[in-house]
mmCIF file of C-alpha atoms in Angstrom:
data_model
loop_
_atom_site.group_PDB
_atom_site.id
_atom_site.type_symbol
_atom_site.label_atom_id
_atom_site.label_comp_id
_atom_site.label_asym_id
_atom_site.label_seq_id
_atom_site.Cartn_x
_atom_site.Cartn_y
_atom_site.Cartn_z
ATOM 1 C CA MET A 1199 -12.817 -6.818 12.605
ATOM 2 C CA SER A 1200 -9.077 -7.773 12.881
ATOM 3 C CA VAL A 1201 -7.466 -9.818 10.099
ATOM 4 C CA ASP A 1202 -4.536 -12.224 11.189
ATOM 5 C CA VAL A 1203 -2.432 -13.825 8.501
ATOM 6 C CA LYS A 1204 -0.404 -16.869 9.688
ATOM 7 C CA GLY A 1205 2.342 -18.647 7.673
ATOM 8 C CA LEU A 1206 1.209 -18.191 4.228
ATOM 9 C CA ASN A 1207 3.236 -20.243 1.602
ATOM 10 C CA LYS A 1208 2.727 -20.753 -2.189
ATOM 11 C CA SER A 1209 5.022 -21.932 -4.837
ATOM 12 C CA PHE A 1210 4.849 -21.911 -8.573
ATOM 13 C CA GLY A 1211 7.027 -24.910 -9.617
ATOM 14 C CA THR A 1212 10.361 -24.047 -8.258
ATOM 15 C CA VAL A 1213 9.575 -20.457 -7.556
ATOM 16 C CA ARG A 1214 8.442 -19.554 -3.970
ATOM 17 C CA ALA A 1215 5.892 -16.772 -4.457
ATOM 18 C CA VAL A 1216 4.947 -16.439 -0.842
ATOM 19 C CA ASN A 1217 7.247 -17.416 1.814
ATOM 20 C CA ASP A 1218 6.192 -18.022 5.454
ATOM 21 C CA LEU A 1219 4.166 -14.591 5.367
ATOM 22 C CA SER A 1220 2.348 -13.585 8.546
ATOM 23 C CA PHE A 1221 1.026 -10.163 9.501
ATOM 24 C CA SER A 1222 -2.003 -8.391 11.003
ATOM 25 C CA VAL A 1223 -4.447 -6.001 9.665
ATOM 26 C CA PRO A 1224 -6.078 -4.146 12.421
ATOM 27 C CA ASP A 1225 -9.397 -2.433 12.266
ATOM 28 C CA GLY A 1226 -9.607 1.416 12.278
ATOM 29 C CA VAL A 1227 -6.668 2.113 10.049
ATOM 30 C CA VAL A 1228 -5.585 1.896 6.452
ATOM 31 C CA THR A 1229 -2.903 -0.725 5.991
ATOM 32 C CA GLY A 1230 -0.786 -0.328 2.909
ATOM 33 C CA PHE A 1231 0.673 -3.551 1.115
ATOM 34 C CA LEU A 1232 3.874 -2.804 -0.677
ATOM 35 C CA GLY A 1233 6.407 -4.701 -2.567
ATOM 36 C CA PRO A 1234 8.056 -4.642 -5.915
ATOM 37 C CA ASN A 1235 6.476 -6.252 -9.168
ATOM 38 C CA GLY A 1236 6.591 -9.975 -8.490
ATOM 39 C CA ALA A 1237 6.855 -9.649 -4.666
ATOM 40 C CA GLY A 1238 3.901 -11.878 -4.127
ATOM 41 C CA LYS A 1239 1.284 -9.256 -3.034
ATOM 42 C CA SER A 1240 -1.658 -10.450 -5.197
ATOM 43 C CA THR A 1241 -0.794 -14.027 -4.526
ATOM 44 C CA ALA A 1242 -0.727 -13.425 -0.810
ATOM 45 C CA MET A 1243 -4.122 -11.694 -1.045
ATOM 46 C CA ARG A 1244 -5.730 -14.526 -2.921
ATOM 47 C CA LEU A 1245 -4.378 -16.967 -0.404
ATOM 48 C CA MET A 1246 -5.926 -15.010 2.263
ATOM 49 C CA LEU A 1247 -9.297 -15.353 0.558
ATOM 50 C CA GLY A 1248 -8.890 -18.994 -0.290
ATOM 51 C CA LEU A 1249 -8.867 -18.134 -4.104
ATOM 52 C CA ASP A 1250 -5.502 -19.927 -4.530
ATOM 53 C CA HIS A 1251 -4.285 -23.267 -2.778
ATOM 54 C CA GLY A 1252 -1.479 -22.959 -0.521
ATOM 55 C CA GLU A 1253 -0.273 -23.347 3.123
ATOM 56 C CA GLY A 1254 -1.150 -21.154 6.008
ATOM 57 C CA LEU A 1255 -4.212 -19.577 7.535
ATOM 58 C CA THR A 1256 -6.224 -16.361 7.578
ATOM 59 C CA LEU A 1257 -8.523 -15.625 10.400
ATOM 60 C CA PHE A 1258 -11.158 -12.888 9.842
ATOM 61 C CA ASN A 1259 -12.476 -11.918 13.391
ATOM 62 C CA GLY A 1260 -10.954 -15.211 14.744
ATOM 63 C CA LYS A 1261 -12.341 -17.531 12.087
ATOM 64 C CA PRO A 1262 -11.533 -18.563 8.570
ATOM 65 C CA LEU A 1263 -13.579 -16.825 5.869
ATOM 66 C CA ALA A 1264 -15.306 -20.071 4.976
ATOM 67 C CA GLU A 1265 -16.835 -20.357 8.483
ATOM 68 C CA HIS A 1266 -18.578 -17.014 8.095
ATOM 69 C CA PRO A 1267 -22.331 -17.453 6.989
ATOM 70 C CA HIS A 1268 -22.236 -14.484 4.777
ATOM 71 C CA CYS A 1269 -18.689 -13.652 3.363
ATOM 72 C CA SER A 1270 -19.734 -10.571 1.586
ATOM 73 C CA THR A 1271 -20.430 -8.966 4.921
ATOM 74 C CA VAL A 1272 -17.113 -10.080 6.361
ATOM 75 C CA VAL A 1273 -14.795 -8.975 3.471
ATOM 76 C CA GLY A 1274 -15.199 -6.875 0.303
ATOM 77 C CA THR A 1275 -12.622 -7.356 -2.231
ATOM 78 C CA HIS A 1276 -11.422 -5.627 -5.442
ATOM 79 C CA LEU A 1277 -8.477 -7.747 -6.879
ATOM 80 C CA ASP A 1278 -9.137 -7.224 -10.614
ATOM 81 C CA ALA A 1279 -9.469 -4.020 -12.612
ATOM 82 C CA ARG A 1280 -12.424 -5.563 -14.660
ATOM 83 C CA PRO A 1281 -14.146 -8.222 -12.310
ATOM 84 C CA PHE A 1282 -17.422 -8.430 -14.358
ATOM 85 C CA LEU A 1283 -18.916 -9.883 -17.442
ATOM 86 C CA PRO A 1284 -18.544 -7.319 -20.082
ATOM 87 C CA GLY A 1285 -21.922 -7.932 -21.485
ATOM 88 C CA ARG A 1286 -23.935 -7.362 -18.145
ATOM 89 C CA THR A 1287 -24.637 -3.844 -17.080
ATOM 90 C CA ALA A 1288 -23.037 -2.082 -14.144
ATOM 91 C CA ARG A 1289 -26.444 -2.179 -12.147
ATOM 92 C CA ASP A 1290 -26.863 -5.933 -12.951
ATOM 93 C CA HIS A 1291 -23.284 -6.706 -11.941
ATOM 94 C CA LEU A 1292 -24.032 -5.250 -8.593
ATOM 95 C CA ARG A 1293 -27.465 -6.884 -8.449
ATOM 96 C CA MET A 1294 -25.711 -10.254 -8.817
ATOM 97 C CA LEU A 1295 -23.260 -9.420 -5.947
ATOM 98 C CA ALA A 1296 -26.112 -8.329 -3.644
ATOM 99 C CA THR A 1297 -27.695 -11.715 -3.770
ATOM 100 C CA ASP A 1298 -25.488 -13.244 -1.130
ATOM 101 C CA ALA A 1299 -26.082 -10.516 1.381
ATOM 102 C CA ARG A 1300 -29.688 -10.058 0.457
ATOM 103 C CA LEU A 1301 -29.346 -6.507 -0.102
ATOM 104 C CA PRO A 1302 -32.264 -4.300 -1.678
ATOM 105 C CA ASP A 1303 -31.975 -2.419 -4.903
ATOM 106 C CA SER A 1304 -31.855 0.850 -2.808
ATOM 107 C CA ARG A 1305 -28.305 -0.248 -1.711
ATOM 108 C CA ILE A 1306 -27.292 -0.667 -5.246
ATOM 109 C CA ASN A 1307 -28.303 2.873 -6.026
ATOM 110 C CA GLU A 1308 -26.424 4.224 -2.992
ATOM 111 C CA VAL A 1309 -23.169 2.662 -4.092
ATOM 112 C CA LEU A 1310 -23.587 3.674 -7.610
ATOM 113 C CA GLU A 1311 -24.031 7.204 -6.513
ATOM 114 C CA LEU A 1312 -21.146 6.949 -4.044
ATOM 115 C CA VAL A 1313 -18.577 6.030 -6.863
ATOM 116 C CA GLY A 1314 -20.092 8.318 -9.387
ATOM 117 C CA LEU A 1315 -21.650 5.743 -11.829
ATOM 118 C CA THR A 1316 -25.274 6.563 -11.555
ATOM 119 C CA GLU A 1317 -25.480 7.931 -15.090
ATOM 120 C CA VAL A 1318 -23.791 4.741 -16.670
ATOM 121 C CA ALA A 1319 -25.641 2.349 -14.293
ATOM 122 C CA ASN A 1320 -27.465 0.652 -17.268
ATOM 123 C CA LYS A 1321 -24.598 0.570 -19.634
ATOM 124 C CA ARG A 1322 -22.254 -2.419 -20.066
ATOM 125 C CA PRO A 1323 -18.852 -2.137 -18.503
ATOM 126 C CA LYS A 1324 -17.011 -3.431 -21.676
ATOM 127 C CA SER A 1325 -17.064 0.200 -22.757
ATOM 128 C CA PHE A 1326 -15.867 1.784 -19.434
ATOM 129 C CA SER A 1327 -12.553 3.249 -19.307
ATOM 130 C CA LEU A 1328 -10.032 1.716 -16.724
ATOM 131 C CA GLY A 1329 -10.899 4.415 -14.112
ATOM 132 C CA MET A 1330 -14.629 3.746 -14.489
ATOM 133 C CA ALA A 1331 -13.838 0.046 -14.164
ATOM 134 C CA GLN A 1332 -12.014 0.528 -11.058
ATOM 135 C CA ARG A 1333 -14.846 2.557 -9.454
ATOM 136 C CA LEU A 1334 -17.378 -0.262 -10.398
ATOM 137 C CA GLY A 1335 -15.058 -2.721 -8.693
ATOM 138 C CA LEU A 1336 -15.055 -0.626 -5.516
ATOM 139 C CA ALA A 1337 -18.688 -0.340 -5.803
ATOM 140 C CA GLY A 1338 -18.949 -4.106 -5.458
ATOM 141 C CA ALA A 1339 -16.401 -4.289 -2.735
ATOM 142 C CA VAL A 1340 -18.341 -2.026 -0.368
ATOM 143 C CA LEU A 1341 -21.863 -3.124 -1.458
ATOM 144 C CA ALA A 1342 -22.499 -5.186 1.677
ATOM 145 C CA ASP A 1343 -20.850 -2.763 3.995
ATOM 146 C CA PRO A 1344 -18.181 -5.408 4.966
ATOM 147 C CA ASP A 1345 -16.042 -5.338 8.100
ATOM 148 C CA THR A 1346 -12.908 -5.596 5.929
ATOM 149 C CA LEU A 1347 -11.873 -4.131 2.423
ATOM 150 C CA MET A 1348 -9.133 -5.816 0.461
ATOM 151 C CA LEU A 1349 -8.100 -3.827 -2.672
ATOM 152 C CA ASP A 1350 -5.243 -4.715 -5.146
ATOM 153 C CA GLU A 1351 -4.078 -1.516 -7.006
ATOM 154 C CA PRO A 1352 -7.511 0.307 -6.838
ATOM 155 C CA ALA A 1353 -5.881 3.564 -7.965
ATOM 156 C CA ASN A 1354 -4.821 2.454 -11.315
ATOM 157 C CA GLY A 1355 -6.345 4.430 -14.144
ATOM 158 C CA LEU A 1356 -7.755 7.023 -11.841
ATOM 159 C CA ASP A 1357 -7.214 10.740 -12.407
ATOM 160 C CA PRO A 1358 -5.775 12.825 -9.614
ATOM 161 C CA GLN A 1359 -9.113 14.013 -8.338
ATOM 162 C CA SER A 1360 -10.431 10.298 -8.152
ATOM 163 C CA ILE A 1361 -7.353 9.315 -6.346
ATOM 164 C CA GLN A 1362 -7.906 11.933 -3.836
ATOM 165 C CA TRP A 1363 -11.397 10.831 -3.356
ATOM 166 C CA LEU A 1364 -10.453 7.268 -3.110
ATOM 167 C CA ARG A 1365 -7.807 8.255 -0.347
ATOM 168 C CA GLN A 1366 -10.563 10.232 1.623
ATOM 169 C CA PHE A 1367 -12.983 7.296 1.238
ATOM 170 C CA LEU A 1368 -10.692 4.644 2.600
ATOM 171 C CA LYS A 1369 -9.645 6.736 5.589
ATOM 172 C CA HIS A 1370 -13.388 7.412 6.295
ATOM 173 C CA TYR A 1371 -14.197 3.720 5.841
ATOM 174 C CA ALA A 1372 -11.298 2.721 8.244
ATOM 175 C CA GLY A 1373 -12.365 5.349 10.564
ATOM 176 C CA MET A 1374 -15.746 3.611 11.116
ATOM 177 C CA GLY A 1375 -13.856 0.763 12.683
ATOM 178 C CA LYS A 1376 -13.250 -1.339 9.657
ATOM 179 C CA ALA A 1377 -10.119 -3.065 8.555
ATOM 180 C CA VAL A 1378 -8.622 -1.809 5.100
ATOM 181 C CA LEU A 1379 -5.751 -3.607 3.299
ATOM 182 C CA VAL A 1380 -4.706 -1.996 -0.034
ATOM 183 C CA SER A 1381 -1.787 -2.564 -2.249
ATOM 184 C CA SER A 1382 -0.373 0.151 -4.563
ATOM 185 C CA HIS A 1383 2.614 1.328 -6.426
ATOM 186 C CA LEU A 1384 1.794 4.950 -5.917
ATOM 187 C CA LEU A 1385 4.132 5.386 -3.062
ATOM 188 C CA THR A 1386 3.582 8.966 -2.630
ATOM 189 C CA GLU A 1387 -0.079 8.607 -2.298
ATOM 190 C CA MET A 1388 0.361 5.485 0.021
ATOM 191 C CA GLN A 1389 2.383 7.883 2.353
ATOM 192 C CA LEU A 1390 -0.684 10.218 2.392
ATOM 193 C CA MET A 1391 -3.157 7.321 2.671
ATOM 194 C CA ALA A 1392 -1.850 4.455 4.868
ATOM 195 C CA ASP A 1393 -1.513 4.504 8.687
ATOM 196 C CA GLN A 1394 0.534 1.306 8.564
ATOM 197 C CA VAL A 1395 2.401 -0.576 5.826
ATOM 198 C CA ILE A 1396 3.413 -4.080 5.206
ATOM 199 C CA VAL A 1397 6.417 -4.494 2.859
ATOM 200 C CA ILE A 1398 7.211 -7.766 1.220
ATOM 201 C CA ALA A 1399 9.980 -8.792 -1.262
ATOM 202 C CA LYS A 1400 10.198 -12.161 -3.046
ATOM 203 C CA GLY A 1401 7.076 -13.277 -0.920
ATOM 204 C CA THR A 1402 8.903 -12.476 2.368
ATOM 205 C CA LEU A 1403 8.074 -9.882 5.080
ATOM 206 C CA VAL A 1404 10.830 -7.377 5.282
ATOM 207 C CA ALA A 1405 9.163 -4.587 7.231
ATOM 208 C CA SER A 1406 5.916 -3.695 8.998
ATOM 209 C CA GLY A 1407 4.822 -0.815 11.323
ATOM 210 C CA THR A 1408 3.182 2.389 11.188
ATOM 211 C CA VAL A 1409 4.457 4.881 8.472
ATOM 212 C CA GLU A 1410 5.779 7.163 11.089
ATOM 213 C CA GLU A 1411 7.777 4.428 12.714
ATOM 214 C CA LEU A 1412 9.430 3.163 9.469
ATOM 215 C CA LEU A 1413 10.108 6.608 8.187
ATOM 216 C CA ASP A 1414 11.848 7.644 11.646
ATOM 217 C CA ARG A 1415 14.342 4.647 11.024
ATOM 218 C CA ARG A 1416 15.343 6.062 7.741
ATOM 219 C CA SER A 1417 15.562 9.796 8.768
ATOM 220 C CA ASP A 1418 18.782 11.419 9.830
ATOM 221 C CA VAL A 1419 20.046 14.706 11.122
ATOM 222 C CA LEU A 1420 22.231 16.854 8.868
ATOM 223 C CA ILE A 1421 24.663 19.159 10.582
ATOM 224 C CA ARG A 1422 27.280 21.368 8.684
ATOM 225 C CA CYS A 1423 29.919 22.448 10.863
ATOM 226 C CA SER A 1424 33.564 23.555 11.040
ATOM 227 C CA ASP A 1425 35.102 20.283 11.693
ATOM 228 C CA PRO A 1426 32.778 17.310 10.736
ATOM 229 C CA ALA A 1427 35.595 14.553 11.454
ATOM 230 C CA ARG A 1428 36.041 15.908 14.855
ATOM 231 C CA LEU A 1429 32.242 15.961 15.609
ATOM 232 C CA ARG A 1430 31.960 12.317 14.357
ATOM 233 C CA ALA A 1431 34.601 11.292 16.754
ATOM 234 C CA SER A 1432 32.843 13.099 19.605
ATOM 235 C CA LEU A 1433 29.751 11.124 18.940
ATOM 236 C CA GLY A 1434 31.159 7.861 19.787
ATOM 237 C CA ASP A 1435 29.399 4.864 18.472
ATOM 238 C CA ALA A 1436 26.501 6.956 16.837
ATOM 239 C CA ASP A 1437 25.897 6.131 13.174
ATOM 240 C CA ALA A 1438 27.309 9.128 11.276
ATOM 241 C CA THR A 1439 28.627 9.576 7.717
ATOM 242 C CA ILE A 1440 30.576 12.701 6.471
ATOM 243 C CA GLU A 1441 28.806 14.274 3.424
ATOM 244 C CA GLY A 1442 30.593 16.837 1.249
ATOM 245 C CA ALA A 1443 33.317 19.251 2.736
ATOM 246 C CA ASP A 1444 31.553 20.193 6.046
ATOM 247 C CA GLY A 1445 28.468 17.993 6.398
ATOM 248 C CA LEU A 1446 27.691 15.124 8.616
ATOM 249 C CA ALA A 1447 24.609 12.730 8.492
ATOM 250 C CA VAL A 1448 23.719 11.360 11.844
ATOM 251 C CA VAL A 1449 21.064 8.523 12.394
ATOM 252 C CA GLY A 1450 19.495 7.748 15.773
ATOM 253 C CA LEU A 1451 20.149 11.102 17.479
ATOM 254 C CA THR A 1452 17.936 14.225 17.707
ATOM 255 C CA THR A 1453 18.841 17.729 16.672
ATOM 256 C CA ASP A 1454 19.275 18.706 20.197
ATOM 257 C CA GLU A 1455 21.693 15.922 20.876
ATOM 258 C CA VAL A 1456 23.857 16.537 17.895
ATOM 259 C CA GLY A 1457 23.771 20.286 18.446
ATOM 260 C CA GLN A 1458 24.807 19.592 22.143
ATOM 261 C CA ALA A 1459 27.714 17.427 20.875
ATOM 262 C CA ALA A 1460 28.882 20.100 18.542
ATOM 263 C CA PHE A 1461 28.852 22.725 21.293
ATOM 264 C CA ASN A 1462 30.716 20.526 23.661
ATOM 265 C CA ALA A 1463 33.325 19.959 20.942
ATOM 266 C CA GLY A 1464 33.633 23.669 20.286
ATOM 267 C CA LEU A 1465 32.579 23.784 16.825
ATOM 268 C CA VAL A 1466 30.918 26.394 14.628
ATOM 269 C CA VAL A 1467 27.521 25.089 13.523
ATOM 270 C CA HIS A 1468 26.370 26.334 10.013
ATOM 271 C CA GLU A 1469 23.318 24.281 9.591
ATOM 272 C CA LEU A 1470 21.255 21.812 11.742
ATOM 273 C CA ALA A 1471 18.244 20.124 10.488
ATOM 274 C CA VAL A 1472 16.187 16.931 10.431
ATOM 275 C CA ARG A 1473 16.184 15.129 6.855
ATOM 276 C CA ARG A 1474 12.771 13.379 6.834
ATOM 277 C CA ALA A 1475 12.901 10.209 4.830
ATOM 278 C CA SER A 1476 9.945 9.559 2.394
ATOM 279 C CA LEU A 1477 8.043 6.291 1.986
ATOM 280 C CA GLU A 1478 9.852 5.938 -1.408
ATOM 281 C CA ASP A 1479 13.300 6.253 0.254
ATOM 282 C CA MET A 1480 12.156 3.610 2.902
ATOM 283 C CA PHE A 1481 10.634 1.347 0.059
ATOM 284 C CA PHE A 1482 13.825 1.375 -2.261
ATOM 285 C CA SER A 1483 16.198 0.932 0.620
ATOM 286 C CA LEU A 1484 14.328 -2.190 1.670
ATOM 287 C CA THR A 1485 13.533 -3.561 -1.735
ATOM 288 C CA GLY A 1486 16.038 -1.931 -4.218
ATOM 289 C CA ASP A 1487 17.817 -5.324 -4.569
ATOM 290 C CA GLU A 1488 14.781 -7.245 -5.501
ATOM 291 C CA GLN A 1489 13.488 -5.251 -8.452
ATOM 292 C CA GLN A 1490 12.672 -7.354 -11.549
ATOM 293 C CA PHE A 1491 14.642 -4.624 -13.534
ATOM 294 C CA ALA A 1492 17.562 -2.309 -13.164
ATOM 295 C CA PHE A 1493 18.170 1.161 -14.663
ATOM 296 C CA LYS A 1494 21.214 1.149 -16.929
ATOM 297 C CA SER A 1495 23.067 4.420 -17.453
ATOM 298 C CA VAL A 1496 23.442 5.208 -21.209
ATOM 299 C CA GLU A 1497 25.284 8.569 -20.628
ATOM 300 C CA ASN A 1498 28.417 7.478 -22.279
ATOM 301 C CA GLU A 1499 26.733 5.164 -24.803
ATOM 302 C CA THR A 1500 26.109 5.945 -28.377
ATOM 303 C CA PRO A 1501 22.419 5.293 -29.636
ATOM 304 C CA THR A 1502 21.986 2.705 -32.565
ATOM 305 C CA ALA A 1503 20.433 3.879 -35.720
ATOM 306 C CA GLY A 1504 17.086 2.471 -34.355
ATOM 307 C CA GLY A 1505 17.285 4.923 -31.647
ATOM 308 C CA ALA A 1506 17.818 2.396 -28.694
ATOM 309 C CA ALA A 1507 20.774 2.891 -26.612
#
């Protein structure tokens, strides 16, 4: 099951929330959907499912979702931390969702056990913690064993053990040939979970590709040598920046190439290493100017009587 998103557009008044957004979610991998708050991730996911009115087209295995006879077997979604009636029990909530796919009660029992909610199956979710509510939402998403999962911030409220379980589960689900699209602000976790990422800012695609490809673009080679200025000159058009008294950061070349250049220039090398970028580094380099807030240094400011700087 592949998911192809083509030309999504959505405006709220004069604000363009999603702007000509196109991407693909292939099967067999976990695709991370990243962007700052207000970037348009949730709106884009709702447009993909036909829950919001807008422009563009999303094809699930070559067809719009509405043309599939049983949508629940095509895509399972968890877009809201509490997508249920608070007065209905967890089991009854899943039983209602099972109607479309004509699933037996045995399947409901399976997913309740899968997400660790068997003991509270007959309790009302209004008393659930956020983490328990997230697990119930995930149970509903996988209930019909859909070909695609779309999850919006599913790790919110989960403890570290549950986050690790979620990561392993989604990778296993994708490993069965399913398509998985998951948004998250937990960038360190997303680096462990996702095989590829889609990054948007102000509703516009700013980067996409495998995690390795994107991180390679942001990584560099650090070399500390006896004359960094001389080395930079010997590297020609290579992107190289002097760091500190004897350091040089080189982008686009391997350690072998940089080391050879230093040798050819007759320089003494004190250190030579690859500095691997993180997903967080990549994310902020792409979207830093699009944050809805900015950190203001208060180092030299005097706090007011109320304690605020």
